[in-house]
Every structure is written in structure tokens, then in C-alpha cells.
mmCIF file of C-alpha atoms in Angstrom:
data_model
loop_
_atom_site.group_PDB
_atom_site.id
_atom_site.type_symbol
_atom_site.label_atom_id
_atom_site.label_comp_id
_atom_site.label_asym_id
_atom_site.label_seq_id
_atom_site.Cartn_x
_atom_site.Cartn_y
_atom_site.Cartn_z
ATOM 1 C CA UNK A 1 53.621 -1.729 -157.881
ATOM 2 C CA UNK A 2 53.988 -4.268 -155.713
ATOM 3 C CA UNK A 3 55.676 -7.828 -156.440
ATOM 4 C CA UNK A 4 52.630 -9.372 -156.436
ATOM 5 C CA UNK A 5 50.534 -6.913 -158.543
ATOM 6 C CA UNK A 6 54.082 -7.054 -161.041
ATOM 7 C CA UNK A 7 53.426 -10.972 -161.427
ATOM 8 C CA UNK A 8 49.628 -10.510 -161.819
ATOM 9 C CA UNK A 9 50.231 -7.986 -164.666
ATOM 10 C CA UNK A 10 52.624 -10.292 -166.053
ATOM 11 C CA UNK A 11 50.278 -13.002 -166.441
ATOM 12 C CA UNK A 12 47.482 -10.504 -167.854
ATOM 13 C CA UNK A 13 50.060 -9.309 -170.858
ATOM 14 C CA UNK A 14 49.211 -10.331 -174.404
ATOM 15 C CA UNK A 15 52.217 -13.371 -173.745
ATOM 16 C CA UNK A 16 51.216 -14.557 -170.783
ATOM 17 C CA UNK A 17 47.559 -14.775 -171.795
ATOM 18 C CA UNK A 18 48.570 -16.189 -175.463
ATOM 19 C CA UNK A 19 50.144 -18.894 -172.983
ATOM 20 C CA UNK A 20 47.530 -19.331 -170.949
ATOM 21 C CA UNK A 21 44.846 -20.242 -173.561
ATOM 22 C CA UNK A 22 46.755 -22.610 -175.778
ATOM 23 C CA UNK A 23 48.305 -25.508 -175.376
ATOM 24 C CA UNK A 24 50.921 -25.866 -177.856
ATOM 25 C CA UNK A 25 53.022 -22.568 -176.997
ATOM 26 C CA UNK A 26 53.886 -23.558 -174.130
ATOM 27 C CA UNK A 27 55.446 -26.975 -174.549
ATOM 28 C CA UNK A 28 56.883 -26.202 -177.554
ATOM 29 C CA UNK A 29 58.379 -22.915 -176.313
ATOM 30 C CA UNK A 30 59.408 -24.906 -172.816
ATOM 31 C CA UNK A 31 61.183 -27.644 -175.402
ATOM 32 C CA UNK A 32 62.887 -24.723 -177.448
ATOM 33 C CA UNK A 33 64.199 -23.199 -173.883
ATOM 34 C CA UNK A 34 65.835 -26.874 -172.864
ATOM 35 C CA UNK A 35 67.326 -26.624 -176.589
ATOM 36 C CA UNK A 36 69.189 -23.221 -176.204
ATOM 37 C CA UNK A 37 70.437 -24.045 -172.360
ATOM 38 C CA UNK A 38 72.227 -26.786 -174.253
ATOM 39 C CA UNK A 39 73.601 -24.649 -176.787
ATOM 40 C CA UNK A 40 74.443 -21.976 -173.621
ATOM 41 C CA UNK A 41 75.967 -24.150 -171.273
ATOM 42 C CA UNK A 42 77.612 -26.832 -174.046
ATOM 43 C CA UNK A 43 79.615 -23.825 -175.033
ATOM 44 C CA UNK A 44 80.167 -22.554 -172.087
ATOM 45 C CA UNK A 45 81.304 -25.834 -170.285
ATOM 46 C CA UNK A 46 84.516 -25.990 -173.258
ATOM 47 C CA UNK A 47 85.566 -22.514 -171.638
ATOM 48 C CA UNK A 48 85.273 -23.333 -168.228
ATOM 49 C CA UNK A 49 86.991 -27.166 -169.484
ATOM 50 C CA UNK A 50 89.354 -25.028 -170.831
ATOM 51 C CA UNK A 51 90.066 -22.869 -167.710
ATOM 52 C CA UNK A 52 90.253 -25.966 -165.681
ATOM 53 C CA UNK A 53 92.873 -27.545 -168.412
ATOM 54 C CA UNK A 54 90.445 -30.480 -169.372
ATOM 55 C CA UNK A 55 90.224 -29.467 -172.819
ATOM 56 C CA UNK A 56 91.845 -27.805 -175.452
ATOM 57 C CA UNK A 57 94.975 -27.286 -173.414
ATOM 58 C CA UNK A 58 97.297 -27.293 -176.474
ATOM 59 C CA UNK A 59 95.384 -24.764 -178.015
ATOM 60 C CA UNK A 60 95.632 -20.510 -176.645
ATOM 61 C CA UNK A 61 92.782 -20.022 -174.037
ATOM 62 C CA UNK A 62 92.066 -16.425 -175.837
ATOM 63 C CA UNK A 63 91.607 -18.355 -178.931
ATOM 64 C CA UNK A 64 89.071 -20.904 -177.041
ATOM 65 C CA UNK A 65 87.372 -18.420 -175.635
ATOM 66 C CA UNK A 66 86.952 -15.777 -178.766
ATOM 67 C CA UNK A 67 85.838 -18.922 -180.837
ATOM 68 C CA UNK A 68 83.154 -20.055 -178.150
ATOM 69 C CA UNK A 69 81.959 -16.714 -177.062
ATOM 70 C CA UNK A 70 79.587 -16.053 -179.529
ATOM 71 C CA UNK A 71 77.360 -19.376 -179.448
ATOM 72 C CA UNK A 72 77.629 -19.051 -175.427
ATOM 73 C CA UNK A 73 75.887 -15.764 -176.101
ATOM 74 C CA UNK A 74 73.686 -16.733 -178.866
ATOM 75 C CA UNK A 75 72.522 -19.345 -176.702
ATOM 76 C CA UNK A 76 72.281 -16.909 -173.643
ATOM 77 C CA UNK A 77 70.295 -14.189 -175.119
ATOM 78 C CA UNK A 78 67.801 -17.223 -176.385
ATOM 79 C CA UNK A 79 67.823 -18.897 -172.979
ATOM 80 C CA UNK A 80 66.770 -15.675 -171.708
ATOM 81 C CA UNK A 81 64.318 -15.004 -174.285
ATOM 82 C CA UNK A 82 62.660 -18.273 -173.954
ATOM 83 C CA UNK A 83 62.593 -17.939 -170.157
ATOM 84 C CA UNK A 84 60.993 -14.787 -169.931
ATOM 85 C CA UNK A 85 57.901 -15.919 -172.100
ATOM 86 C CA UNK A 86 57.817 -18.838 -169.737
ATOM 87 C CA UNK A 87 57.711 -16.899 -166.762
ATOM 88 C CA UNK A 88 55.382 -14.064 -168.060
ATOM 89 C CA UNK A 89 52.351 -16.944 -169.191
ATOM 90 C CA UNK A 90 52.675 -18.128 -164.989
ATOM 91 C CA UNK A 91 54.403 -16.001 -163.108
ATOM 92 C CA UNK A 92 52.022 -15.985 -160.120
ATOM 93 C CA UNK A 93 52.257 -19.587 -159.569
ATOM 94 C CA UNK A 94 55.867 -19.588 -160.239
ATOM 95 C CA UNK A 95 56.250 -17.178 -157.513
ATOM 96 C CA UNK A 96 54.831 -19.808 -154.828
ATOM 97 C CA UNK A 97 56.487 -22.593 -156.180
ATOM 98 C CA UNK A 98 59.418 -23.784 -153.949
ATOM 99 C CA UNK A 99 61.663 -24.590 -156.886
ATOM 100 C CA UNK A 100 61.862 -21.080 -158.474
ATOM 101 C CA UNK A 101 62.916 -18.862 -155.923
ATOM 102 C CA UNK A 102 66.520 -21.250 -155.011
ATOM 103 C CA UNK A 103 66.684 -21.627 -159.317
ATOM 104 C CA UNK A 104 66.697 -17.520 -159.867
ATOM 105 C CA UNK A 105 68.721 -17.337 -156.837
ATOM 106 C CA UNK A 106 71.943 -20.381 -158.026
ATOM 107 C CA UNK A 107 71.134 -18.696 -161.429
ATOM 108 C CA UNK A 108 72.138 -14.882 -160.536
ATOM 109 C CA UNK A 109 74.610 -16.538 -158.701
ATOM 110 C CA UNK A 110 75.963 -18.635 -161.545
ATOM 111 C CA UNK A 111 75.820 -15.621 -163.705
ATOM 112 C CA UNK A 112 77.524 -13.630 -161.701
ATOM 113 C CA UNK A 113 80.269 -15.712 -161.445
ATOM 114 C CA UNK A 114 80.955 -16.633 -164.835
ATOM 115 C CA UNK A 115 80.487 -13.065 -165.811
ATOM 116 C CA UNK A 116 83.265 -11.874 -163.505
ATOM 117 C CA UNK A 117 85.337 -15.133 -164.950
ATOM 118 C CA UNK A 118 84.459 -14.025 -168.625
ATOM 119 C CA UNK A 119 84.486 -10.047 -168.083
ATOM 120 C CA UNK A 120 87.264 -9.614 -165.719
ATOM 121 C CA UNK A 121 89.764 -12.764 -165.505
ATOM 122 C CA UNK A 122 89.565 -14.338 -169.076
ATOM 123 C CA UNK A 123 90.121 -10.496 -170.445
ATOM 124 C CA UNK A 124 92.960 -10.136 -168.128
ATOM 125 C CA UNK A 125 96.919 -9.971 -169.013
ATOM 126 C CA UNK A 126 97.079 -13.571 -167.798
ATOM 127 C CA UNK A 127 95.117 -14.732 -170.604
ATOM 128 C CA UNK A 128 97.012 -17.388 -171.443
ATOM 129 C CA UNK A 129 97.502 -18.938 -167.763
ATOM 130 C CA UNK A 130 94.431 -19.245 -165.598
ATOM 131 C CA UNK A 131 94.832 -18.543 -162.273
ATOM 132 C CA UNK A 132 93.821 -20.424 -159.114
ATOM 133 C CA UNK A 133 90.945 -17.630 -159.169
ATOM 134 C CA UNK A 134 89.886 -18.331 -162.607
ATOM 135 C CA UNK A 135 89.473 -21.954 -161.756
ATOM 136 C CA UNK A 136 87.927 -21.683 -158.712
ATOM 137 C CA UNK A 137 85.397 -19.386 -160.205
ATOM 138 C CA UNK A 138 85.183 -21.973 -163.438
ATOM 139 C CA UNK A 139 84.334 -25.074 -161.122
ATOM 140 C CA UNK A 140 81.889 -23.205 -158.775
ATOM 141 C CA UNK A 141 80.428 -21.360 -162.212
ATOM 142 C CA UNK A 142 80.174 -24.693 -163.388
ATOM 143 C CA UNK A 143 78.661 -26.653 -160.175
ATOM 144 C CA UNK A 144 75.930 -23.583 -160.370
ATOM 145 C CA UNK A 145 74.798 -24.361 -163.643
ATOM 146 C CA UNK A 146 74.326 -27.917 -162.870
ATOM 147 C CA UNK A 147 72.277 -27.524 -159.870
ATOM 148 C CA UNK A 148 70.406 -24.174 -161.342
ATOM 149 C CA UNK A 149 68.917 -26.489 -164.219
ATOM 150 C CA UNK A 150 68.306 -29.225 -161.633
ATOM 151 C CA UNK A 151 65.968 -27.187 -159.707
ATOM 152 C CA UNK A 152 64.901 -25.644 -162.748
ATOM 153 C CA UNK A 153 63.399 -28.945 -163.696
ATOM 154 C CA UNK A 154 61.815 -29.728 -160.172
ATOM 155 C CA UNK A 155 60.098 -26.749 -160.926
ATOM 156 C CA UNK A 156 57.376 -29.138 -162.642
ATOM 157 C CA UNK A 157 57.473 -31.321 -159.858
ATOM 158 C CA UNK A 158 56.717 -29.667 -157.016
ATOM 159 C CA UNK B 1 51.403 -46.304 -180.893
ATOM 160 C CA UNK B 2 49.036 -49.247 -181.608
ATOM 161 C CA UNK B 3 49.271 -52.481 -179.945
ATOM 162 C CA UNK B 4 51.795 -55.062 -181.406
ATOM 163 C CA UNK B 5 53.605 -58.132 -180.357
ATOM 164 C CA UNK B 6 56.107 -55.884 -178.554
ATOM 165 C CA UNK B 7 53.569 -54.612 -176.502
ATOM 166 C CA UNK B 8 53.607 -57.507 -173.879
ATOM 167 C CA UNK B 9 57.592 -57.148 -173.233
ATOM 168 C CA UNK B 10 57.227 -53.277 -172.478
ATOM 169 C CA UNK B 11 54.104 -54.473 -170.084
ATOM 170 C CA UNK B 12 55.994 -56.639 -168.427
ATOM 171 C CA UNK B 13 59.210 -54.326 -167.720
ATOM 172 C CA UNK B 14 56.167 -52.264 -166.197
ATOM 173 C CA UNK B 15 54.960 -54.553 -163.686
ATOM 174 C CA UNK B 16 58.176 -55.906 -162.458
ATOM 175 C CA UNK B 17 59.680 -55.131 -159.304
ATOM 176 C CA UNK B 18 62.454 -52.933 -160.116
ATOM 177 C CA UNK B 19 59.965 -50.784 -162.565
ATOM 178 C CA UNK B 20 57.114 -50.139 -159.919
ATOM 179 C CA UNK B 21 59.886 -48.954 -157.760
ATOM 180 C CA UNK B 22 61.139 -46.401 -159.691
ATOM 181 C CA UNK B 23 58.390 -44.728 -160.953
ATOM 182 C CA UNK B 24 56.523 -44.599 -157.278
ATOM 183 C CA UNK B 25 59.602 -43.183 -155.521
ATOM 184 C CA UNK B 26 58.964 -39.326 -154.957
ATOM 185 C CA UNK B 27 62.609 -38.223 -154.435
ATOM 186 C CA UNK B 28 65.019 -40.108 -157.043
ATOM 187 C CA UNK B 29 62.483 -40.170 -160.022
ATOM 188 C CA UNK B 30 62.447 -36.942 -160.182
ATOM 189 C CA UNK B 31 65.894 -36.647 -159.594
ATOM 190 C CA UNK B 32 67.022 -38.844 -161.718
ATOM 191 C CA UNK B 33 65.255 -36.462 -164.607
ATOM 192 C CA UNK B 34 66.422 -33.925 -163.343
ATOM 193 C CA UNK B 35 70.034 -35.326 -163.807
ATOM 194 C CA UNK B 36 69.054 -36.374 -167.142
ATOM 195 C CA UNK B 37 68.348 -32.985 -168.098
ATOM 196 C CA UNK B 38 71.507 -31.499 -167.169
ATOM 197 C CA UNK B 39 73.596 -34.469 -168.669
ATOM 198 C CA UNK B 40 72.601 -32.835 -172.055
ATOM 199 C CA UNK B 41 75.209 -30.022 -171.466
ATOM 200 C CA UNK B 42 78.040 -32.210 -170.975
ATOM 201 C CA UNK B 43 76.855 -34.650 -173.627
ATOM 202 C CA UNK B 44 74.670 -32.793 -176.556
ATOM 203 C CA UNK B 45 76.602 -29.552 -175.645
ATOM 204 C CA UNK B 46 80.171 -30.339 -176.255
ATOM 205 C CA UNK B 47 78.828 -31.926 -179.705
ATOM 206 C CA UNK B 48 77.160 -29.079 -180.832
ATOM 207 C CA UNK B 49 80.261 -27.149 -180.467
ATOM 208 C CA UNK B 50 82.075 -29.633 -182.945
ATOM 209 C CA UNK B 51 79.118 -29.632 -184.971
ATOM 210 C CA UNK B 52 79.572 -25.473 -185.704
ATOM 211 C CA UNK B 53 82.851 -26.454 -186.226
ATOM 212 C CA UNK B 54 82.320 -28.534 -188.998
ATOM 213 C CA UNK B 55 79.494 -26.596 -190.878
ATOM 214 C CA UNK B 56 82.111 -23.544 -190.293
ATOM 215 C CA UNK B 57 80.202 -21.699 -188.396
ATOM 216 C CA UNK B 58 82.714 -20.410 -186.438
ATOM 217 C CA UNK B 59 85.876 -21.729 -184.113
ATOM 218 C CA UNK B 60 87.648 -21.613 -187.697
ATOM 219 C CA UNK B 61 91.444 -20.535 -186.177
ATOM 220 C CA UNK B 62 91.469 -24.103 -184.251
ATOM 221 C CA UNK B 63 92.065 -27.290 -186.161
ATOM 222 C CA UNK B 64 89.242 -29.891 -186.559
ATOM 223 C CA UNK B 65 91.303 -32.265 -185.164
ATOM 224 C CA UNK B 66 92.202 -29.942 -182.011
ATOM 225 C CA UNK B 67 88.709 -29.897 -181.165
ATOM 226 C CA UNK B 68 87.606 -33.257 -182.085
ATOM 227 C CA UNK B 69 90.071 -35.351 -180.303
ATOM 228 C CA UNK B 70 89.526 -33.212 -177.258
ATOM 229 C CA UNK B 71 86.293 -32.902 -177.304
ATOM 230 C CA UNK B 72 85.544 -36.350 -178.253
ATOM 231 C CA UNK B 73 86.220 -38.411 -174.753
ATOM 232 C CA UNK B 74 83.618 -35.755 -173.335
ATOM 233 C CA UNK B 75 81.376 -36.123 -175.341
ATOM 234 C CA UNK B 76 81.142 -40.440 -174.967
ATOM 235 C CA UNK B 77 81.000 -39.692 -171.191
ATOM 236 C CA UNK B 78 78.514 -37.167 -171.615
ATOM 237 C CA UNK B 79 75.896 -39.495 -173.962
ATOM 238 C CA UNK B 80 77.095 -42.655 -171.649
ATOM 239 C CA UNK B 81 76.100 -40.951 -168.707
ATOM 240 C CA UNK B 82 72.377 -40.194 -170.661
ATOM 241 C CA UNK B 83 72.282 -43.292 -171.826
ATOM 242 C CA UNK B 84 72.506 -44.943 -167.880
ATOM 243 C CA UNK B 85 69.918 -42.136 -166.451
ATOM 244 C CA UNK B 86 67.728 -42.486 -169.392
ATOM 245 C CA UNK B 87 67.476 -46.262 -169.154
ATOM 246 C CA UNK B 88 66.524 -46.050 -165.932
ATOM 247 C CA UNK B 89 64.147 -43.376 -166.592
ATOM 248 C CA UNK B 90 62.814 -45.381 -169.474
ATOM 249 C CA UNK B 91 62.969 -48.717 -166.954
ATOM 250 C CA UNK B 92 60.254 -47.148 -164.559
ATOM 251 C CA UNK B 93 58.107 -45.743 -166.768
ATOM 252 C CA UNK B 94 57.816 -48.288 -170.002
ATOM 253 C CA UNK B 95 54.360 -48.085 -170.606
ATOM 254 C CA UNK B 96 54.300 -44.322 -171.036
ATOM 255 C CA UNK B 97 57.311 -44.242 -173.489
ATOM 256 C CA UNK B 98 55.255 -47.451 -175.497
ATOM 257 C CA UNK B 99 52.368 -45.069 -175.890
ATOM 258 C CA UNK B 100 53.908 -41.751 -176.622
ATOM 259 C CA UNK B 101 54.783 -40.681 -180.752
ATOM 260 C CA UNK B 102 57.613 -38.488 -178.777
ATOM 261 C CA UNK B 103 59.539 -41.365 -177.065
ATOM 262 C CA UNK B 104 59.650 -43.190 -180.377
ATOM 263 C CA UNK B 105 60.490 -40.054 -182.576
ATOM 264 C CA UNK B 106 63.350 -39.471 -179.894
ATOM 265 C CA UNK B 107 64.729 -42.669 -179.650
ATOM 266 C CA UNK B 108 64.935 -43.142 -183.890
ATOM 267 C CA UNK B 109 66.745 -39.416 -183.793
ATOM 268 C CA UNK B 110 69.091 -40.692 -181.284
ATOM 269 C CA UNK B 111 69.889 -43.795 -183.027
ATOM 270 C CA UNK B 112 70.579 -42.045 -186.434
ATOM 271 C CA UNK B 113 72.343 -39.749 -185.107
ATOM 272 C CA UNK B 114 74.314 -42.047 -182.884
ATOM 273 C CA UNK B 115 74.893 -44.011 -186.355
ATOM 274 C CA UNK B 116 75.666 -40.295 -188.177
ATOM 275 C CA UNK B 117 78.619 -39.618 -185.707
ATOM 276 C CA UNK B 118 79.922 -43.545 -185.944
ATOM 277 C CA UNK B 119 79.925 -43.303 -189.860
ATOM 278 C CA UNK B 120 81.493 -39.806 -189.740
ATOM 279 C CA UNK B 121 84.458 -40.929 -187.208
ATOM 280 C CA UNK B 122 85.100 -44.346 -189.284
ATOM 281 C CA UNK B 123 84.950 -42.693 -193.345
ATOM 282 C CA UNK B 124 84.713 -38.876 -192.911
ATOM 283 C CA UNK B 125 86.983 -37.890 -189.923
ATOM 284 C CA UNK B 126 90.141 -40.179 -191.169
ATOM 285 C CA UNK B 127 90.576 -37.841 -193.896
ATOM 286 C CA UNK B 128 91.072 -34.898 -191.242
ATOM 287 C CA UNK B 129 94.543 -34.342 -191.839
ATOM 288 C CA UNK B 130 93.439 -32.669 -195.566
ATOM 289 C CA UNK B 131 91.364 -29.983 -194.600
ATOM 290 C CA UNK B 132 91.866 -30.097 -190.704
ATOM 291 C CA UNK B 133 92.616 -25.884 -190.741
ATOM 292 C CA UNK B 134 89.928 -24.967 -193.326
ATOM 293 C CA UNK B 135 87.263 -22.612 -192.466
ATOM 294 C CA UNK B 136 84.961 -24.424 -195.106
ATOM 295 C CA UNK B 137 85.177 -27.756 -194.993
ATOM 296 C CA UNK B 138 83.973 -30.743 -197.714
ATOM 297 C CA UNK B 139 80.566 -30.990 -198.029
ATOM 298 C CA UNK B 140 80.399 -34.188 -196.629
ATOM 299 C CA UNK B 141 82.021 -32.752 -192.916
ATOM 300 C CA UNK B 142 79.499 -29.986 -193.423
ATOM 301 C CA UNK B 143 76.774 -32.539 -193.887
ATOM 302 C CA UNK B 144 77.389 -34.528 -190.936
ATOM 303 C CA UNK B 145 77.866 -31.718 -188.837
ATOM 304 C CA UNK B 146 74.350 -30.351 -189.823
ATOM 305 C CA UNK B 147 72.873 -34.240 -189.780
ATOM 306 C CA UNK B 148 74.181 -34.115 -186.198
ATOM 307 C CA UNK B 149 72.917 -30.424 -185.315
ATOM 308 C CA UNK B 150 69.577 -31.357 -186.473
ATOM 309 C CA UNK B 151 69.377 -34.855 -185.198
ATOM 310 C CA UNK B 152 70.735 -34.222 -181.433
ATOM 311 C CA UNK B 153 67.786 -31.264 -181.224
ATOM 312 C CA UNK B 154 65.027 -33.546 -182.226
ATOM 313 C CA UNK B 155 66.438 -35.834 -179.292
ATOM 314 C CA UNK B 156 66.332 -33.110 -177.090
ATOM 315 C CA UNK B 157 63.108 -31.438 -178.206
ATOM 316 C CA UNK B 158 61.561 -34.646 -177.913
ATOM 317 C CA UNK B 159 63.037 -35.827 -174.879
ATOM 318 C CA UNK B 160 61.222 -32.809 -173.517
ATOM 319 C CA UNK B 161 58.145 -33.457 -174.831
ATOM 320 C CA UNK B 162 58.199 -37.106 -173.257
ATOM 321 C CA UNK B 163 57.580 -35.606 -169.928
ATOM 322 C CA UNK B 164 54.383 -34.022 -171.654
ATOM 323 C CA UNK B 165 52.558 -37.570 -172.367
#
């Protein structure tokens, strides 16, 4: 299966075609997506804020980050949800559109990085002192998420 | 929404200057939305977090007070910051807001819930210092934490469906 004939069966799935032939799902569904990134990156902004020593400094990182991990997730696994039902009801014209391809990209990159910051660093005996590595991987984490959801949105406008 | 006496103000913000020139730009309307959109992490985001907080929905080891007075400061930059992009937003595109159900639904969530976090840091928060390390707080924290859950996700939901009209 090619690329191509993947994003053409996506389309033609029960989801995409549900989608395709109403017009409330997908608003509504696009609305509910903008709702959970908020919840996603709110949460995860206090942990990088925290990282960085904006926030919350009096208080143990471990503890910031054990308290905000599991809306950051909730709000993850939603995004993600959400997105994927998004994708599956136009996925061909996604494909073409010059906004989708640099979004996926910043947002694997993005991901990456905060999962390395979250899985390796923040787990790390140094829990309690970020390191110059932590932060620099919590401001460019940060500065990915920003532009990801920027070009996310200029998805509709190009 | 119907025509009323307000109507005329909103059509004149729309044929001004200023107004044509940011809705016809290409590059910074656009933009400028998307800007917008991303605000709501720094702004909504970091209130939802004190929101959970205060229903008790977890966070529970760190002191209401911890969060709120660091969280706080963020949080005003975050909504001021919406507040400037969304004026503009709202300057180049009256007409369209005037007409949609969504701009008006948003707008009445925002204020309440602007007015729900005022009220709660004047009479509710003061009183911190009581139950500041409780996992369940007084019903009253709990209710303005939920008032403010629900009333910063109809901004947002509706904000979203704005661009829809």
C-alpha cells in the first residue's frame, strides 16, 4: 500500500466518511481537539515553567511533575484521539496541503523532545536540579509546540 | 443576531481604515489567529491546571497557595496577551462577530468567567490559609474551580467555532 492509496482508504473508512457527509462532526470534533491541546500543552507548559525555574520553584520538581503528568497525558491521548478522526475524514487533501507536512514534522519533533525531557532527564537522579540539558530541551520543547499549533491552524488557510 | 441600535457602531468599526486593513491582509490576519490560538496554552492552560487543583482533582501534595500565586502572574499575561490579539482580530472583522450566536456566546463566557475568577481572588481565595493543603477543598473553591473549568471551555469551544461563521 502505497501512501497515497493509505490516505484514500483513510478517507473511505466508516470515520472519515461519517465526516465527510455531515456537517456538525467535524466542527464540533475540530473545537473539542483545540480544547484538549489546551488541556495538553497548559499542563505541560507548568513542567517545562518549572524546568526553566519560572514557576513553582519553591516547590520539588518531582512533585510538579508527578502532579501534572497525568492531565498532560489525559490531554495527550485526547489530542491524539481527536486528531486522528480529523485526519482520517480528509486525509488526501491534508496530504497536499502545505501546512501539514512542516506541522507533523515540528510535532514529532516537539514530541520527541519533550519525551526524552519527561522519559529520560525529569526521571533522572538529578531530579531535583535541572540541568542545562533539561532546559535547553524545555525551551526548544516549548518553542515547538508554539509554532506546531501555529501551522496547525494555517492549515485552514492555505 | 437581529439588527439593533448597536448595529451601526459595529458597521462602522467595519468600514474604517484600520478594520479594512486587517481583514484584507493575507499574511498577519491569519497570523494573528494563529497567535491567538496558541495564546490559549499560556493563558486558558495554566488556569485549568489551578482549576483541577481546586475541584481536587489532583496536584493535592502542593498547597493552593503554591500554585496560585505562581501560577497567577502567568496566567494575567496569558489572557492579556488574548485579550490584545483578539481585539484586533475582533477589530478587522466586526461585522462577522455582530452576526455570529458563537462570538456572542464566547464573549458572555469570557466575561463571567473573567468576573468568576475576580470574585474568587477578592472573597474565596483570602481564606486560603484554612484549607490551603487540603485535598478536598470547601465547596465554594470547588465551585469556582468547576465555574471556571466550564466557563474557559465554552470560550474556547466557541472561539473555535467563530472561525466557522
Amino acid at each position: 500500500m502505497t501512501l497515497q492509496e493509505f490516505y484514500i482508504w483513510c478517507e473511505k473508512t466508516p470515520i472519515g466518511v461519517a465526516l465527510q457527509t455531515n456537517t456538525y462532526p467535524f466542527p464540533v470534533i475540530e473545537a473539542v481537539h483545540l480544547l484538549t491541546i489546551t488541556l495538553m500543552l497548559g499542563t505541560l507548559f507548568v513542567i517545562n515553567f518549572r524546568v526553566l525555574g519560572f514557576v513553582l520553584k519553591d516547590r520539588p520538581l518531582s512533585e510538579v511533575v508527578a502532579g501534572i503528568t497525568p492531565w498532560m497525558r489525559t490531554g495527550y491521548v485526547l489530542t491524539l484521539i481527536t486528531g486522528i478522526v480529523l485526519f482520517m475524514s480528509e486525509s488526501l487533501k491534508l496530504s497536499a496541503n502545505a501546512a501539514w507536512l512542516p506541522k507533523m514534522g515540528m510535532l514529532v519533533g516537539a514530541m520527541v523532545f519533550q519525551f526524552v525531557l519527561s522519559a529520560f532527564i525529569l526521571k533522572g537522579s538529578q531530579l531535583e536540579k535541572p540541568t542545562g540539558l533539561a532546559k535547553t530541551l524545555a525551551v526548544v520543547s516549548t518553542l515547538l509546540w508554539i509554532v506546531t499549533g501555529m501551522a496547525a491552524r494555517w492549515i485552514a488557510f492555505v | 443576531m437581529p439588527h439593533t441600535f448597536i448595529t451601526p457602531y459595529f458597521q462602522w468599526l467595519q468600514d474604517t481604515g484600520i478594520s479594512t486593513y486587517i481583514r484584507e491582509d493575507a499574511f498577519w490576519y491569519p497570523f494573528i489567529i494563529a497567535l491567538h490560538v496558541m495564546g490559549n496554552a499560556t493563558g486558558v492552560g495554566l488556569i485549568l491546571a489551578l482549576d483541577f487543583r481546586l475541584l481536587g482533582w489532583g496536584m493535592t501534595k502542593t498547597p493552593v497557595s503554591a500554585l496560585f500565586n505562581q501560577l497567577r502572574p502567568w496566567a494575567i499575561v496569558g489572557i492579556s496577551y488574548q485579550m490584545i490579539t483578539g481585539l484586533i482580530l475582533f477589530v478587522g472583522e466586526p461585522m462577522k462577530c455582530y452576526d455570529s450566536r458563537s462570538y456572542w456566546i464566547k464573549m458572555i463566557a469570557m466575561f463571567l468567567a473573567l468576573g468568576n475568577a475576580f470574585l474568587f481572588d477578592k472573597t474565596i481565595y483570602p481564606g486560603v490559609s484554612k484549607w490551603d493543603t487540603l485535598a478536598k477543598l470547601p465547596g465554594r473553591a470547588r465551585f469556582a474551580g468547576g465555574s471556571s473549568l466550564v466557563l474557559w471551555a465554552v470560550v474556547i469551544y466557541f472561539g473555535r467555532w467563530l472561525a466557522y461563521s
